[in-house]
XYZ file of C-alpha atoms in Angstrom:
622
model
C -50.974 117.225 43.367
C -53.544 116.651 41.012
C -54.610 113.326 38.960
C -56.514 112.579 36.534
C -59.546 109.542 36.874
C -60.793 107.244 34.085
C -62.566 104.312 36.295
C -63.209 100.812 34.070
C -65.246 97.364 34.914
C -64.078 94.615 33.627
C -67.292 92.360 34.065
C -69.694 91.552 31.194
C -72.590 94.054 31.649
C -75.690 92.544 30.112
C -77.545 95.649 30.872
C -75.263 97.658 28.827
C -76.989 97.996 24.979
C -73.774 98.453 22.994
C -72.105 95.617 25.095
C -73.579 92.558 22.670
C -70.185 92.943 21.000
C -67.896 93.138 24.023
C -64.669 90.664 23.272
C -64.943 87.925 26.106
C -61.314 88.078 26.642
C -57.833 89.374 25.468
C -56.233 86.156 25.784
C -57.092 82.863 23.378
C -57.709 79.656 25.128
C -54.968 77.891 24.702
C -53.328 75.224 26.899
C -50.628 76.386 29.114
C -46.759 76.991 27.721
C -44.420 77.447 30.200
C -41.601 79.604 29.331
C -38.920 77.495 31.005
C -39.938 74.618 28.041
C -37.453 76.850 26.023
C -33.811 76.073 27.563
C -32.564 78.697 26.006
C -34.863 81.420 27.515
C -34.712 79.425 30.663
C -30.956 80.502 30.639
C -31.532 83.945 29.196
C -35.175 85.183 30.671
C -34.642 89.174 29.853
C -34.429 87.983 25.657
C -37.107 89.929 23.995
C -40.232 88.687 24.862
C -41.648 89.798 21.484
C -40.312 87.058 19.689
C -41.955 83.366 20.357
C -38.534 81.669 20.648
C -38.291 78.199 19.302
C -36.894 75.259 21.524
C -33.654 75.286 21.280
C -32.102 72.255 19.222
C -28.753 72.046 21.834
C -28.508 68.176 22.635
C -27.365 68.823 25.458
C -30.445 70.415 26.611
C -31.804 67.335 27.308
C -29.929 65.866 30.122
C -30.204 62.089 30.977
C -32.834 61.464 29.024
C -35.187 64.095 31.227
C -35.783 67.664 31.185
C -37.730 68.647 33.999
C -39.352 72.305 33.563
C -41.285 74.430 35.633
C -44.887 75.585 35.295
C -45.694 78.581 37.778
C -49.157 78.555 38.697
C -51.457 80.121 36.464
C -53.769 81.958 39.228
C -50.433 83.938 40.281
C -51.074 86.697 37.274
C -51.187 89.556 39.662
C -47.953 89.028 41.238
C -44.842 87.695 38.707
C -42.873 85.826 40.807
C -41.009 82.686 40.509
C -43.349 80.223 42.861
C -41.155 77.829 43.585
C -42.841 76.202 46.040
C -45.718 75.723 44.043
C -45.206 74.655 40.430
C -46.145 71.512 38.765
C -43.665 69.961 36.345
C -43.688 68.116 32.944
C -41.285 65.695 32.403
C -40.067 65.886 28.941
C -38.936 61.702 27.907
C -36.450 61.066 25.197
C -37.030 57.684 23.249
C -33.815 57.757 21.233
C -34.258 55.493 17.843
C -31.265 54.051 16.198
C -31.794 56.456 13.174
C -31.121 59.411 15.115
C -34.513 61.032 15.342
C -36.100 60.979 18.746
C -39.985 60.736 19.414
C -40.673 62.723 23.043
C -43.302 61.566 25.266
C -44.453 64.112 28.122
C -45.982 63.390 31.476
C -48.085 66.211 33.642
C -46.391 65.150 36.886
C -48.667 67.407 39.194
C -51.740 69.080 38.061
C -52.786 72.212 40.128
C -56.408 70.563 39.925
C -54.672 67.328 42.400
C -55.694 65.051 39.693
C -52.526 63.311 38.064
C -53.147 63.796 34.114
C -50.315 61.648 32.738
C -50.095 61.576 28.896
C -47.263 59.001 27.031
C -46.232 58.117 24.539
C -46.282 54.291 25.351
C -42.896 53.464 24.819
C -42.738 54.301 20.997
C -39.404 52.413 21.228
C -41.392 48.958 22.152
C -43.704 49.552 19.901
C -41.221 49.418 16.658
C -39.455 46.513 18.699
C -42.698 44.524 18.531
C -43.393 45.682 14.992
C -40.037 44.765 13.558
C -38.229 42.680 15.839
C -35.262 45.520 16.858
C -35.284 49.108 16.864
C -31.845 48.223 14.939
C -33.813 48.274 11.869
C -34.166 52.040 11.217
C -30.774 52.429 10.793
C -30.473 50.863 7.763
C -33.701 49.655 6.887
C -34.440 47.193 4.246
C -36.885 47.280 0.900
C -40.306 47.337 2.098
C -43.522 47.414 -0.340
C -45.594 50.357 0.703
C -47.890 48.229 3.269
C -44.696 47.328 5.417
C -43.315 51.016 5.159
C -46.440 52.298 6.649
C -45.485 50.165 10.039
C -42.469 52.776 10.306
C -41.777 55.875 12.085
C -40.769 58.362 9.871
C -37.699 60.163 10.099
C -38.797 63.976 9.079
C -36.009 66.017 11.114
C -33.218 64.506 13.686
C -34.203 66.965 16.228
C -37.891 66.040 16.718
C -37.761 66.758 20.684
C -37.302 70.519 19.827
C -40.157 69.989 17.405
C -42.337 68.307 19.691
C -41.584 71.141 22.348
C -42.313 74.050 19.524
C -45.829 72.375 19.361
C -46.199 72.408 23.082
C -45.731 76.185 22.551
C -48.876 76.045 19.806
C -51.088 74.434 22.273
C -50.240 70.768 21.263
C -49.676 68.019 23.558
C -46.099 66.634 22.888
C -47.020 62.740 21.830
C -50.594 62.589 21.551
C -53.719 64.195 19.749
C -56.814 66.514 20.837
C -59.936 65.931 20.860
C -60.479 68.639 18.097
C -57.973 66.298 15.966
C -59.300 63.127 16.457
C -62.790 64.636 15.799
C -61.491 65.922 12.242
C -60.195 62.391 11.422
C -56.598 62.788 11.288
C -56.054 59.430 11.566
C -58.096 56.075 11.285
C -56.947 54.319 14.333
C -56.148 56.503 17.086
C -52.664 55.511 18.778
C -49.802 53.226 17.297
C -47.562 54.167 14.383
C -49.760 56.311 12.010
C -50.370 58.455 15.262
C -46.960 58.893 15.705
C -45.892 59.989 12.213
C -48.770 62.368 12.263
C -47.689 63.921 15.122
C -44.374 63.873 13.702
C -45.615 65.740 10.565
C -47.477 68.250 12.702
C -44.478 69.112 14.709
C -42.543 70.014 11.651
C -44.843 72.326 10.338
C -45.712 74.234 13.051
C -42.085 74.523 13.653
C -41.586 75.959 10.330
C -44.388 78.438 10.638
C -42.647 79.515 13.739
C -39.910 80.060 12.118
C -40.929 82.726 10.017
C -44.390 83.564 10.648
C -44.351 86.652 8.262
C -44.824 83.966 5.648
C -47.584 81.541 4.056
C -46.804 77.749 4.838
C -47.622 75.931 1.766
C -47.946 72.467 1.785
C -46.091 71.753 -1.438
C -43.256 72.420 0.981
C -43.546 69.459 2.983
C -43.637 67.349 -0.078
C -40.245 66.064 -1.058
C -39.385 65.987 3.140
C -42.420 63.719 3.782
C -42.380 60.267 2.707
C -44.968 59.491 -0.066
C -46.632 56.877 1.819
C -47.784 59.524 4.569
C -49.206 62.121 2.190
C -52.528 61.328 3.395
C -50.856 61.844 6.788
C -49.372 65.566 5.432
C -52.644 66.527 3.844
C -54.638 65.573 7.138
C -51.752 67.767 9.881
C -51.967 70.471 7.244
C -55.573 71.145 6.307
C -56.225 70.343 10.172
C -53.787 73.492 11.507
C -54.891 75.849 8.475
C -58.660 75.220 9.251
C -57.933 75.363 12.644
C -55.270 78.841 12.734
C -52.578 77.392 14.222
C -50.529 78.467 11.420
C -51.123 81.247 8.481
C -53.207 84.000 10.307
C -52.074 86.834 11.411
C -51.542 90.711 9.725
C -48.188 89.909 8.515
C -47.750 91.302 4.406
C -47.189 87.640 3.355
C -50.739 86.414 5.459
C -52.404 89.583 3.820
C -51.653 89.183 0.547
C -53.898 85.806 0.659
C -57.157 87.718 1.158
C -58.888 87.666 -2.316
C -59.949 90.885 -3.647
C -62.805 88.994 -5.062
C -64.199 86.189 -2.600
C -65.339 82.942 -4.330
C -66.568 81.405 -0.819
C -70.242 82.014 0.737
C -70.901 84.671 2.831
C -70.635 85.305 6.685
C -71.486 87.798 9.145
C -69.460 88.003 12.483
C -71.512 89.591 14.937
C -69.381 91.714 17.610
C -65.532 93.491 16.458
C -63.609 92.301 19.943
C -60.616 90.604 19.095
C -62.237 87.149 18.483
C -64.586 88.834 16.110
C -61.590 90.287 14.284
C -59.236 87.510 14.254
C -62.296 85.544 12.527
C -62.990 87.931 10.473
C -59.518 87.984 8.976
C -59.023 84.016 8.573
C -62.797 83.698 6.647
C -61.239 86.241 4.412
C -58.028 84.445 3.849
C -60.417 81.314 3.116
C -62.333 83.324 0.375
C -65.328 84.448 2.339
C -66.603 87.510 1.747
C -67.440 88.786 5.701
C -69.546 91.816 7.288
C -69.059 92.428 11.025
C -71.468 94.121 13.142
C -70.422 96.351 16.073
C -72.541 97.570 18.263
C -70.005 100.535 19.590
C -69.007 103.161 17.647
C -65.259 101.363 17.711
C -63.799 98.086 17.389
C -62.019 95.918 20.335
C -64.504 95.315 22.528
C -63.279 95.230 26.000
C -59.476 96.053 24.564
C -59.730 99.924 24.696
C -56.750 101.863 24.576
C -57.465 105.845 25.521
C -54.804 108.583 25.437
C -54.972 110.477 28.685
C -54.098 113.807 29.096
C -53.234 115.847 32.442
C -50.599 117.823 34.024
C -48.890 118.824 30.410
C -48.549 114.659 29.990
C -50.337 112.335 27.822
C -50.190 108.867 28.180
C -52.140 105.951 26.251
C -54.396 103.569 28.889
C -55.648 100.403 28.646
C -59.320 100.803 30.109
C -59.971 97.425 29.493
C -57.874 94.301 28.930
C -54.053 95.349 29.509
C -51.360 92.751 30.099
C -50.517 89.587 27.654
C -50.866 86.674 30.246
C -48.157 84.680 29.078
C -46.568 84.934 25.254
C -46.084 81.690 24.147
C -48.973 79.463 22.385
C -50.463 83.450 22.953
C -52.018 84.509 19.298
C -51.552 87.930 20.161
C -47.113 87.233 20.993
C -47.938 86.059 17.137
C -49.160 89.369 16.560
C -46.769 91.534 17.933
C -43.761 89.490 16.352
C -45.606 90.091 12.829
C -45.524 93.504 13.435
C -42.201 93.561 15.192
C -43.822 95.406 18.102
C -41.346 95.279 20.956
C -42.858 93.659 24.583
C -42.020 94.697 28.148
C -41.343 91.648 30.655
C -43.506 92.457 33.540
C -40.715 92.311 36.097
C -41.120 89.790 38.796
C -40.170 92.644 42.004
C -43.308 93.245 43.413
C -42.925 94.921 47.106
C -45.912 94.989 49.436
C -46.408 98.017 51.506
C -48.751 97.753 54.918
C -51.638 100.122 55.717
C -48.777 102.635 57.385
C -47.079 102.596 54.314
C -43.777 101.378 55.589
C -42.973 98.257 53.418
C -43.324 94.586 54.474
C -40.337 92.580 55.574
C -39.416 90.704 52.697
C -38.811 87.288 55.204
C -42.151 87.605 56.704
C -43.306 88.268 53.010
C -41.754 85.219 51.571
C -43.191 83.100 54.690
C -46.407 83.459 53.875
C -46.179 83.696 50.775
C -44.653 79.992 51.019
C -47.447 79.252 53.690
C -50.285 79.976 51.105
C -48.916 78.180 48.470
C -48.151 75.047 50.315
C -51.828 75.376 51.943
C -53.237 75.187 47.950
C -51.271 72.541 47.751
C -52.641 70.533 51.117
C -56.000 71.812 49.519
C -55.157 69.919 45.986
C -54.784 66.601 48.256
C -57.352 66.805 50.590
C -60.637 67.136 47.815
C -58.952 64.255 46.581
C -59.565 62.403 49.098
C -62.942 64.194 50.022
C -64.566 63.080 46.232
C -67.946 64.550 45.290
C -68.656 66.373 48.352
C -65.441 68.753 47.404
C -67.484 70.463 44.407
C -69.876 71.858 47.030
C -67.537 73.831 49.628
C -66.145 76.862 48.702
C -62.290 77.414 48.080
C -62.629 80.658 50.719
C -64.466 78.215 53.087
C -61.738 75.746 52.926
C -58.477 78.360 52.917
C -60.051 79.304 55.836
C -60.387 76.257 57.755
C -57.320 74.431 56.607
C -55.150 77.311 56.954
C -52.146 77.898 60.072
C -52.681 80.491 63.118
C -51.117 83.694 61.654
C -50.425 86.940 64.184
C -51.736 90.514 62.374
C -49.763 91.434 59.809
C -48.987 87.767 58.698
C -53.203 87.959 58.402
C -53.091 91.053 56.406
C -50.380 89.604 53.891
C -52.684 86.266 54.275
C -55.700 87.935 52.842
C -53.081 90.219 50.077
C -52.780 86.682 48.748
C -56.677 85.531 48.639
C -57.485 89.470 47.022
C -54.899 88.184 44.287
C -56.679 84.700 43.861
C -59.667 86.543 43.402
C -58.466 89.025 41.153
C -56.936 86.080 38.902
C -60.223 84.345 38.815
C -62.632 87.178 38.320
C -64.827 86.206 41.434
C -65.038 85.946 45.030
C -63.262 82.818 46.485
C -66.716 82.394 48.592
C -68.389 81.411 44.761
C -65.482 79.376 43.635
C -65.853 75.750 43.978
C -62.576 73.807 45.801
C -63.009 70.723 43.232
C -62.970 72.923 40.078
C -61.813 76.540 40.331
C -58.000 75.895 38.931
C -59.547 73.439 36.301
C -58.823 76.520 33.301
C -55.461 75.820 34.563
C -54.448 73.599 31.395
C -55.382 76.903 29.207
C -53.484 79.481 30.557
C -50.555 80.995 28.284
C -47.018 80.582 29.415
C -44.248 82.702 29.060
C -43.490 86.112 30.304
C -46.700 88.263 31.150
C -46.296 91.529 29.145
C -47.302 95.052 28.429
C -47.383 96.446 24.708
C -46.086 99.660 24.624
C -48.333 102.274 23.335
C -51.355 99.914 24.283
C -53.394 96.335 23.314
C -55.262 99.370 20.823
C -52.506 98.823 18.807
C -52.946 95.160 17.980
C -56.717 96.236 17.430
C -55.962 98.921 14.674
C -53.468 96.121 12.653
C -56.771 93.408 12.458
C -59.051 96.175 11.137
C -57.259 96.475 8.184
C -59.092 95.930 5.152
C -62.433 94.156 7.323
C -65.658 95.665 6.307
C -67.319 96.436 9.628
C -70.557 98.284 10.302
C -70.492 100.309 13.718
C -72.850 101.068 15.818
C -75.381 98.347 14.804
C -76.731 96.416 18.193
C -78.263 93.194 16.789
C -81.688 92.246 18.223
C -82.235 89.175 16.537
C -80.557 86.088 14.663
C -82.683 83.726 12.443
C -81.024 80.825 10.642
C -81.876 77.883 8.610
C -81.253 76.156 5.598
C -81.504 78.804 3.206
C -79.093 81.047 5.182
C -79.481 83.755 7.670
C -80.616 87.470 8.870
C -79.136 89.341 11.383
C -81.640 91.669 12.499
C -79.956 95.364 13.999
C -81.565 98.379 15.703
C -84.503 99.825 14.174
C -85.261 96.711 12.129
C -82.186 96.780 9.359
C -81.194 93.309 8.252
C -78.295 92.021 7.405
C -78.338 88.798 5.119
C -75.548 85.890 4.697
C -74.920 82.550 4.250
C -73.664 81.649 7.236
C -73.549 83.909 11.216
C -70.754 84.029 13.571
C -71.869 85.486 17.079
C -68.440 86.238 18.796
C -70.636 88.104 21.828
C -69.325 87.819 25.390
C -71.444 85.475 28.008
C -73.181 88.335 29.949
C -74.952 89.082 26.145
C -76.092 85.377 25.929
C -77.054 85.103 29.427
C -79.348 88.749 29.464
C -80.957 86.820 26.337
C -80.666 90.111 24.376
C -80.021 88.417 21.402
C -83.094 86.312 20.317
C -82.473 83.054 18.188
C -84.788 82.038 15.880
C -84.837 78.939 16.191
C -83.709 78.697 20.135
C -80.394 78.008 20.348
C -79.827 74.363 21.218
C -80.493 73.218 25.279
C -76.646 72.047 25.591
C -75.625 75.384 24.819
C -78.474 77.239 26.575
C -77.372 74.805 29.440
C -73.716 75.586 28.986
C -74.807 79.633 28.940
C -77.309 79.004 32.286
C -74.076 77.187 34.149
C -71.479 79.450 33.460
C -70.221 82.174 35.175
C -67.905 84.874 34.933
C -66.559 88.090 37.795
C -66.327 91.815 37.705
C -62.282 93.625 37.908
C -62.225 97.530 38.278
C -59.286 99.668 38.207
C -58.186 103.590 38.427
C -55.920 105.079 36.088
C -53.794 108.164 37.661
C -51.551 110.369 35.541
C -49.339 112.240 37.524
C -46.622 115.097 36.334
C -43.577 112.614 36.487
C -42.947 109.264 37.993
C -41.964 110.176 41.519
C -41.817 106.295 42.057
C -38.719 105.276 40.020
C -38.741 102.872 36.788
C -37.698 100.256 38.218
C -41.062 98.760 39.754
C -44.048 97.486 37.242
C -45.564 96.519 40.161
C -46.464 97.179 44.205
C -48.879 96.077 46.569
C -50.562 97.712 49.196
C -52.094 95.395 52.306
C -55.528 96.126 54.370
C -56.587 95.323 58.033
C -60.266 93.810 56.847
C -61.011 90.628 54.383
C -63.764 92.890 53.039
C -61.534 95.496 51.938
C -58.735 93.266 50.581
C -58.910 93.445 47.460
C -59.489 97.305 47.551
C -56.611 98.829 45.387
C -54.851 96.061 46.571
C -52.128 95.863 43.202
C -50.821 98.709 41.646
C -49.627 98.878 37.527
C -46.537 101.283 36.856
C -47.424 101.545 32.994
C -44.293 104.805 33.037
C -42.264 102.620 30.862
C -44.482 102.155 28.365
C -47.602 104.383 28.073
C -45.661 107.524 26.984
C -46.220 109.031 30.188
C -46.479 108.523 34.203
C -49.496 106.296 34.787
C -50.329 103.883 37.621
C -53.205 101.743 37.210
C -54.599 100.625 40.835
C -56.906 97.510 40.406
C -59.792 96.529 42.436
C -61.092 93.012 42.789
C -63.191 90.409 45.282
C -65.850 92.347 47.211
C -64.345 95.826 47.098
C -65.195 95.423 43.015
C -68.856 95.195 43.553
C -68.990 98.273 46.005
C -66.471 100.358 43.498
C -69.288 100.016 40.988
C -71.474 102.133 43.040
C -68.554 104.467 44.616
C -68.012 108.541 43.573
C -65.340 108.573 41.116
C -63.888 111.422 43.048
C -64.037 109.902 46.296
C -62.081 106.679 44.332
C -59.468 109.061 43.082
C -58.733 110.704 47.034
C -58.575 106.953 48.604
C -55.938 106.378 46.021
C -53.872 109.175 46.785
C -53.893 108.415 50.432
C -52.637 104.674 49.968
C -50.002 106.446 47.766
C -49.488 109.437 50.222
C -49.184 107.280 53.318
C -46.384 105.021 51.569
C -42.733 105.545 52.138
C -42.016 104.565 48.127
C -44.111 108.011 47.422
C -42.976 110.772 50.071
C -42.890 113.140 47.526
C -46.788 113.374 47.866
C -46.525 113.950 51.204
């Protein structure tokens, strides 16, 4: 049996030369969507994940008044599974107004941090009571002058719950603002009425872009369906979510055909062609800028690298670097692949663990401690509550291993299964990860299904070159910006000149200071740079002649009898489904990572085939 290797780190190498334009990440930061807020894909989860469903506008969806949905833990990535035992909830509030329309207020009942972030809508319906004596009054409300009529809520659409959910799915709390929207002004007093018919207005037309979001959303549209004493309200919601790209980006024909042959705007350089750098890129251009990106490599995507591989008569296409969407909804790249009607594949939730014999776990001493570790995260949640300050200087390993029960062997080798998939979610080794913050990107995961894009991530890459000028293999030394503009300073002293920089670099770039700014970049981002962190995930791709596994597995674990070596191909990838050929992707993460990047690539490849030989799912290599 024979395999072929290709070995990829994940981390940020600041020693690498060509990595200044390395894409931080394939997923945006966004705050989390869960896929159950969508009742109808809640009923239905094998609907194409490829389409960004809207909420559905069934009344009866909302039951009593409350829908309560669930939101799996975002540090379970490696393993799809529904966590029930571990899920915090948003309660989803119907404040039904006499008119018919009803304003939804949302709670965060349980945070995975253990702090209780409740946002409401304070009872909209007491607030018009106050205002006008009894909600009665929208129903058929009498001849205002334009001062009294600002003192209503609006009524823009009857079904403004589904509206309010459809933002949730954008990143948008359901009843209240950002910080990025109260910063841009979007309304002068933050909370009571005009807050609430701005969010109202916002809703609507991000539900409308999501309805079609192969189209431009004007804002003429929204004229004759807002009420003409909230136009300042319109303009604000709609210049805000244009600036911002919540709606109108993207490579569909009707986004494209707003790029002006002939920019009228100043001039910008994006330095680095990862996705970030690209997605900019594209939205100056539909702004009239005229943009240059530099790329260091010789290709564009940064760390998304899609490679065909080629072996045993087979070819398959590999993601070397970033390769599942985590999570589709409130995901720019699920906007993507709907544009180009690219079809996604739901990473199936089976994922069977195999022990160090290769005979496969017992799926009720699986599920025990699988129950076990989630209910100790949760004990963990409470108890740095209660321990304050001093939790943000013990570890999360140091405190899973104190708090956690007696366990026999093998419940100990599933035990530390679990901590090599915490470590692979968070890119670092649970004895660096702080017990008072390291869930606090929680709020920004995606939700939804997590996916794999046939063919590759390479092929979202190839639909945001289109029409970008970009200059390859230019590694930029040097940034110096003022007043009068900027230069952008490349290998063997070319300069680039602009109006205006964007440095879309990773952290690992900033922090090995290979860039110099001229002037210094300011100390509460050098500060920000110096504090941060980020972890190191290694995998093996293996083509093989067929797929002597089956299709019906995307994923398998495989357990070891040492912490140390837990997180040593500890999660395998069946990509046979959708990489045109018979791949398997094993990952590596926690301490085994940092030893792989050091390890013979052949000896990597035969320690493979031995987990695989040894298992009863793969007798065939026997």
């Amino acid at each position: 049996m024979t395999a072929n290797l290709f070995m990829d780190s994940s981390s940020q190498n600041s020693n690498s030369p060509t990595s200044n334009q390395v894409d931080a990440s394939l997923q945006s930061a966004l705050p989390p969507i869960p896929s159950s807020l969508n009742p109808t894909a809640a009923r239905h989860s094998n609907l194409n994940p490829n389409i960004v469903q809207n909420p559905t506008s069934d009344a009866n969806s909302v039951h009593d008044h409350f829908l309560f949905v669930a939101i799996p833990k975002g540090k379970r990535r490696g393993r799809p599974q529904n966590l029930t035992p571990h899920q915090n909830h948003v309660r989803l509030s119907s404040l039904s107004l006499n008119s018919g329309v009803s304003t939804t207020g949302a709670s965060l009942e349980g945070s995975s941090s253990g702090q209780v972030n409740r946002t409401r809508l304070h009872s909209r319906g007491n607030l018009a009571s106050k205002k006008h004596g009894s909600s009665s009054n929208y129903a058929t409300p009498a001849k205002k002058s334009v001062d009294d009529m600002s003192d209503e809520i609006i009524v823009i659409n009857k079904d403004a719950t589904a509206e309010a959910l459809t933002a949730l799915t954008s990143g948008f709390p359901a009843d209240s603002l950002t910080d990025e929207e109260i910063d841009y002004g979007v309304v002068s007093v933050v909370g009571g009425i005009e807050q609430v018919n701005y969010i109202l207005i916002r809703n609507h037309i991000i539900t409308k872009w999501r309805e079609n979001v192969s189209s431009w959303i004007t804002k003429e549209m929204f004229v004759d369906i807002v009420p003409k004493h909230c136009g300042a309200l319109l303009d604000r919601a709609y210049g805000y979510l244009v600036t911002h790209g919540y709606i109108n980006f993207g490579v569909a024909p009707g986004i494209k055909e707003r790029i002006l042959v002939d920019p009228k705007q100043p001039s910008v350089i994006v330095v680095g062609a990862g996705l970030a750098g690209l997605a900019a890129a594209r939205q100056l251009m539909a702004f009239g800028f005229k943009v240059t990106v530099l790329e260091g490599r010789k290709r564009a995507g940064g760390r998304v690298y899609t490679k065909k591989l080629e072996g045993n008569n087979r070819v398959a296409a590999v993601d070397l670097g970033g390769s599942v969407l985590t999570g589709t909804l409130g995901n720019p790249l699920g906007i993507l692949a709907r544009q180009l009607s690219f079809s996604l594949h739901k990473v199936r939730d089976k994922c069977p663990l195999y022990r160090l014999d290769g005979t496969p776990v017992d799926p009720v001493s699986d599920r025990k401690v699988e129950a076990g570790f989630n209910q100790l995260l949760d004990k963990l949640s409470k108890n740095r509550q209660l321990m304050g300050e001093v939790s943000q200087d013990v570890s999360l390993g140091a405190a899973l291993e104190t708090f956690r029960d007696p366990l026999d062997e093998e419940e100990m080798n599933l035990f530390n299964w679990h901590l090599a998939n915490l470590e692979y979610a968070n890119a670092s080794l649970l004895s660096r990860l702080s017990l008072a913050f390291w869930d606090q990107d929680d709020p920004y995961d995606m939700g939804g299904d997590h996916c794999f894009l046939p063919g590759g991530n390479g092929r979202l890459v190839q639909a945001l070159l289109e029409n970008v000028t970009i200059h390859y293999d230019k590694i930029v030394q040097a940034i110096r910006y003022g007043s009068d503009g900027v230069q952008v300073v490349v290998g063997g002293g070319q300069v680039y000149e602009g109006d205006m920089v964007l440095c879309t670099v990773p952290l690992g770039v900033l922090k090995s200071r290979s860039i110099e700014f001229i002037p210094e970049l300011p100390q509460r981002k050098l500060d920000a740079i110096r504090r941060l962190g980020f972890g190191l995930l290694n995998k093996v791709a293996l083509l093989f002649p067929h797929a002597f596994w089956g299709t019906d597995l995307d994923t398998f674990g495989h357990l070891s009898d040492h912490p140390s070596r837990r997180g040593e191909f500890f999660l395998f990838y069946s990509y046979a489904t959708v990489a045109g050929g018979p791949l398997l992707i094993a990952l590596v993460a926690g301490e085994a990572a940092y030893r792989f990047e050091t390890a013979d690539p052949t000896d990597s490849v035969q320690r493979v085939l031995r987990i695989l030989r040894g298992s009863t799912l793969f007798s065939f290599l026997r």
